[in-house]
Amino acid sequence: SPDDDTKGAGTRDGGYCTQDEVAEGTPGFSVLMPVESETIAQRPTFSLYIPETVARKVFFSLKDAEEEYDYQTIITLPKTGSEFSFLLPEDAPDLKTNTPYQWSISLICQQSLDPNDPTVTGVIERVESQEITGNRERGTGNGEQGTGNREQGTGNREQGTGNREQGTGKVE
């Protein structure tokens, strides 16, 4: 729907690698959390849907506006055709509070990352726990599905969705 707030900007080719054989109507590579989210976790969880694909790895990037924090890594996918969640890796610095971070995750369709590979992007900000509690009840999404809708509520941040992301487990 036009109000769906779960897909980041930049998804290309319907969320598939060009080599993938895609049945019509099959969902593509997408993010399963609000693209603008708040967390109380130093190491938040990122949740994706990975379609059946030739890609076996994703490229993950996280940086702040000043690029003082700039983390990049490649993560091997355990399988495709399913949901995939991962914690911010241990070798990444913890997120600072009240700092928005731009994240991007790309399927690596060939041997190395290509600018045309499907990519999802978003913003996550770590906040103090008391800041996020007021958002929980009048937040903008359905916590079970991790979706958000900016039209339903505003939360604490001007551009934020009021949703929180607490980590749903570690796949690797």
Short mmCIF file of C-alpha atoms in Angstrom, two decimals:
data_model
loop_
_atom_site.label_atom_id
_atom_site.label_comp_id
_atom_site.label_asym_id
_atom_site.label_seq_id
_atom_site.Cartn_x
_atom_site.Cartn_y
_atom_site.Cartn_z
CA SER A 1 0.00 0.00 0.00
CA PRO A 2 1.18 3.59 -0.45
CA ASP A 3 1.32 4.03 3.34
CA ASP A 4 3.56 1.00 3.83
CA ASP A 5 6.63 2.29 5.68
CA THR A 6 8.69 -0.90 5.63
CA LYS A 7 10.63 -0.60 2.37
CA GLY A 8 13.64 1.65 2.18
CA ALA A 9 14.56 3.85 -0.71
CA GLY A 10 16.73 2.37 -3.40
CA THR A 11 15.22 -1.09 -3.91
CA ARG A 12 16.01 -1.99 -7.51
CA ASP A 13 14.79 -4.69 -9.92
CA GLY A 14 11.82 -5.48 -7.68
CA GLY A 15 14.23 -6.68 -4.99
CA TYR A 16 15.87 -9.41 -7.06
CA CYS A 17 19.24 -10.08 -8.64
CA THR A 18 19.06 -10.02 -12.45
CA GLN A 19 20.08 -13.74 -12.54
CA ASP A 20 17.18 -14.81 -10.29
CA GLU A 21 14.27 -16.74 -11.76
CA VAL A 22 11.27 -14.96 -10.31
CA ALA A 23 7.67 -16.17 -10.30
CA GLU A 24 5.18 -13.35 -10.83
CA GLY A 25 3.89 -11.84 -7.60
CA THR A 26 6.73 -13.26 -5.49
CA PRO A 27 7.97 -10.79 -2.85
CA GLY A 28 11.48 -9.43 -3.35
CA PHE A 29 14.31 -8.37 -1.04
CA SER A 30 12.81 -6.07 1.59
CA VAL A 31 13.23 -4.80 5.12
CA LEU A 32 10.87 -6.10 7.84
CA MET A 33 11.24 -3.16 10.21
CA PRO A 34 10.35 0.51 9.90
CA VAL A 35 12.82 2.37 7.72
CA GLU A 36 12.90 5.10 10.37
CA SER A 37 13.08 3.49 13.77
CA GLU A 38 14.19 4.06 17.34
CA THR A 39 15.89 1.57 19.61
CA ILE A 40 17.16 1.39 23.16
CA ALA A 41 19.69 -1.29 22.18
CA GLN A 42 23.40 -0.55 21.73
CA ARG A 43 23.39 -3.39 19.19
CA PRO A 44 20.02 -3.35 17.44
CA THR A 45 18.61 -6.14 15.31
CA PHE A 46 18.02 -5.62 11.59
CA SER A 47 15.29 -7.76 10.00
CA LEU A 48 14.97 -8.56 6.30
CA TYR A 49 13.11 -10.76 3.89
CA ILE A 50 15.55 -12.54 1.58
CA PRO A 51 13.85 -14.03 -1.52
CA GLU A 52 15.03 -17.19 -3.28
CA THR A 53 18.10 -15.70 -4.94
CA VAL A 54 21.55 -16.41 -6.33
CA ALA A 55 22.95 -14.00 -3.70
CA ARG A 56 24.64 -15.74 -0.77
CA LYS A 57 25.84 -12.63 1.06
CA VAL A 58 24.68 -9.11 1.93
CA PHE A 59 26.70 -5.93 2.30
CA PHE A 60 25.78 -3.97 5.45
CA SER A 61 26.72 -0.34 6.02
CA LEU A 62 25.95 1.92 9.00
CA LYS A 63 27.10 5.53 9.41
CA ASP A 64 26.20 8.75 11.17
CA ALA A 65 25.70 12.10 9.40
CA GLU A 66 29.24 13.29 10.18
CA GLU A 67 30.68 9.93 9.08
CA GLU A 68 32.58 9.74 12.36
CA TYR A 69 30.88 6.35 12.72
CA ASP A 70 31.29 4.37 9.51
CA TYR A 71 30.92 0.61 9.76
CA GLN A 72 30.78 -1.83 6.84
CA THR A 73 30.77 -5.60 6.68
CA ILE A 74 29.70 -8.55 4.55
CA ILE A 75 27.31 -11.07 6.13
CA THR A 76 26.81 -14.60 4.81
CA LEU A 77 23.17 -15.58 4.46
CA PRO A 78 22.20 -18.84 6.20
CA LYS A 79 19.52 -19.50 3.56
CA THR A 80 17.29 -17.63 1.14
CA GLY A 81 13.54 -17.58 0.70
CA SER A 82 12.92 -16.60 4.30
CA GLU A 83 13.16 -13.91 6.95
CA PHE A 84 16.65 -13.09 8.19
CA SER A 85 17.54 -11.07 11.30
CA PHE A 86 20.96 -10.15 12.59
CA LEU A 87 22.32 -8.12 15.48
CA LEU A 88 24.73 -5.28 14.84
CA PRO A 89 27.95 -7.34 14.68
CA GLU A 90 30.24 -7.48 17.72
CA ASP A 91 33.11 -5.76 15.88
CA ALA A 92 30.94 -2.67 15.22
CA PRO A 93 31.06 0.16 17.77
CA ASP A 94 27.95 0.54 19.98
CA LEU A 95 25.39 3.11 18.85
CA LYS A 96 25.46 6.42 20.73
CA THR A 97 22.20 7.81 22.08
CA ASN A 98 20.36 10.60 20.24
CA THR A 99 22.37 10.10 17.06
CA PRO A 100 20.59 9.04 13.86
CA TYR A 101 22.45 6.41 11.82
CA GLN A 102 21.87 5.74 8.11
CA TRP A 103 21.92 2.02 7.30
CA SER A 104 21.98 0.26 3.98
CA ILE A 105 21.84 -3.44 3.12
CA SER A 106 22.51 -4.78 -0.38
CA LEU A 107 22.25 -8.26 -1.84
CA ILE A 108 25.60 -9.20 -3.38
CA CYS A 109 24.41 -10.76 -6.63
CA GLN A 110 27.80 -11.68 -8.09
CA GLN A 111 31.34 -12.02 -6.74
CA SER A 112 31.41 -8.42 -5.49
CA LEU A 113 28.96 -5.63 -4.75
CA ASP A 114 27.59 -3.82 -7.80
CA PRO A 115 25.79 -0.44 -7.66
CA ASN A 116 22.79 -2.08 -9.38
CA ASP A 117 22.39 -4.82 -6.75
CA PRO A 118 19.07 -4.61 -4.82
CA THR A 119 19.48 -2.31 -1.81
CA VAL A 120 17.28 -1.24 1.09
CA THR A 121 18.06 1.73 3.31
CA GLY A 122 16.79 3.38 6.45
CA VAL A 123 17.60 5.35 9.59
CA ILE A 124 17.87 4.05 13.14
CA GLU A 125 18.40 6.11 16.28
CA ARG A 126 19.26 4.90 19.76
CA VAL A 127 17.28 6.74 22.44
CA GLU A 128 17.06 6.61 26.22
CA SER A 129 14.50 4.05 27.41
CA GLN A 130 12.22 6.69 28.99
CA GLU A 131 12.03 8.54 25.65
CA ILE A 132 10.72 5.51 23.80
CA THR A 133 8.19 4.35 26.41
CA GLY A 134 5.82 7.22 25.68
CA ASN A 135 5.82 6.20 22.03
CA ARG A 136 4.88 2.60 22.59
CA GLU A 137 1.14 3.05 23.05
CA ARG A 138 0.53 5.74 20.49
CA GLY A 139 3.25 4.58 18.13
CA THR A 140 2.73 4.19 14.46
CA GLY A 141 2.80 0.53 13.76
CA ASN A 142 1.99 -3.01 14.66
CA GLY A 143 4.77 -4.28 16.91
CA GLU A 144 4.19 -7.91 15.99
CA GLN A 145 4.84 -7.34 12.31
CA GLY A 146 7.38 -4.56 12.66
CA THR A 147 5.54 -2.35 10.19
CA GLY A 148 4.84 1.32 10.53
CA ASN A 149 2.56 3.93 9.10
CA ARG A 150 3.50 7.57 9.48
CA GLU A 151 -0.11 8.70 9.06
CA GLN A 152 -1.34 7.03 12.27
CA GLY A 153 0.88 8.70 14.86
CA THR A 154 3.95 10.81 15.33
CA GLY A 155 6.10 9.54 18.19
CA ASN A 156 8.82 11.66 19.78
CA ARG A 157 10.86 12.52 16.71
CA GLU A 158 9.84 14.89 13.98
CA GLN A 159 10.56 12.38 11.24
CA GLY A 160 10.46 9.22 13.34
CA THR A 161 7.75 6.64 13.39
CA GLY A 162 7.65 6.09 17.12
CA ASN A 163 8.23 2.38 16.66
CA ARG A 164 10.90 0.64 18.66
CA GLU A 165 13.20 -2.16 17.62
CA GLN A 166 14.40 -4.37 20.44
CA GLY A 167 16.02 -7.29 18.73
CA THR A 168 14.28 -10.48 17.80
CA GLY A 169 17.18 -12.86 18.02
CA LYS A 170 20.42 -13.64 16.35
CA VAL A 171 20.38 -15.88 13.32
CA GLU A 172 24.10 -16.50 12.95
#
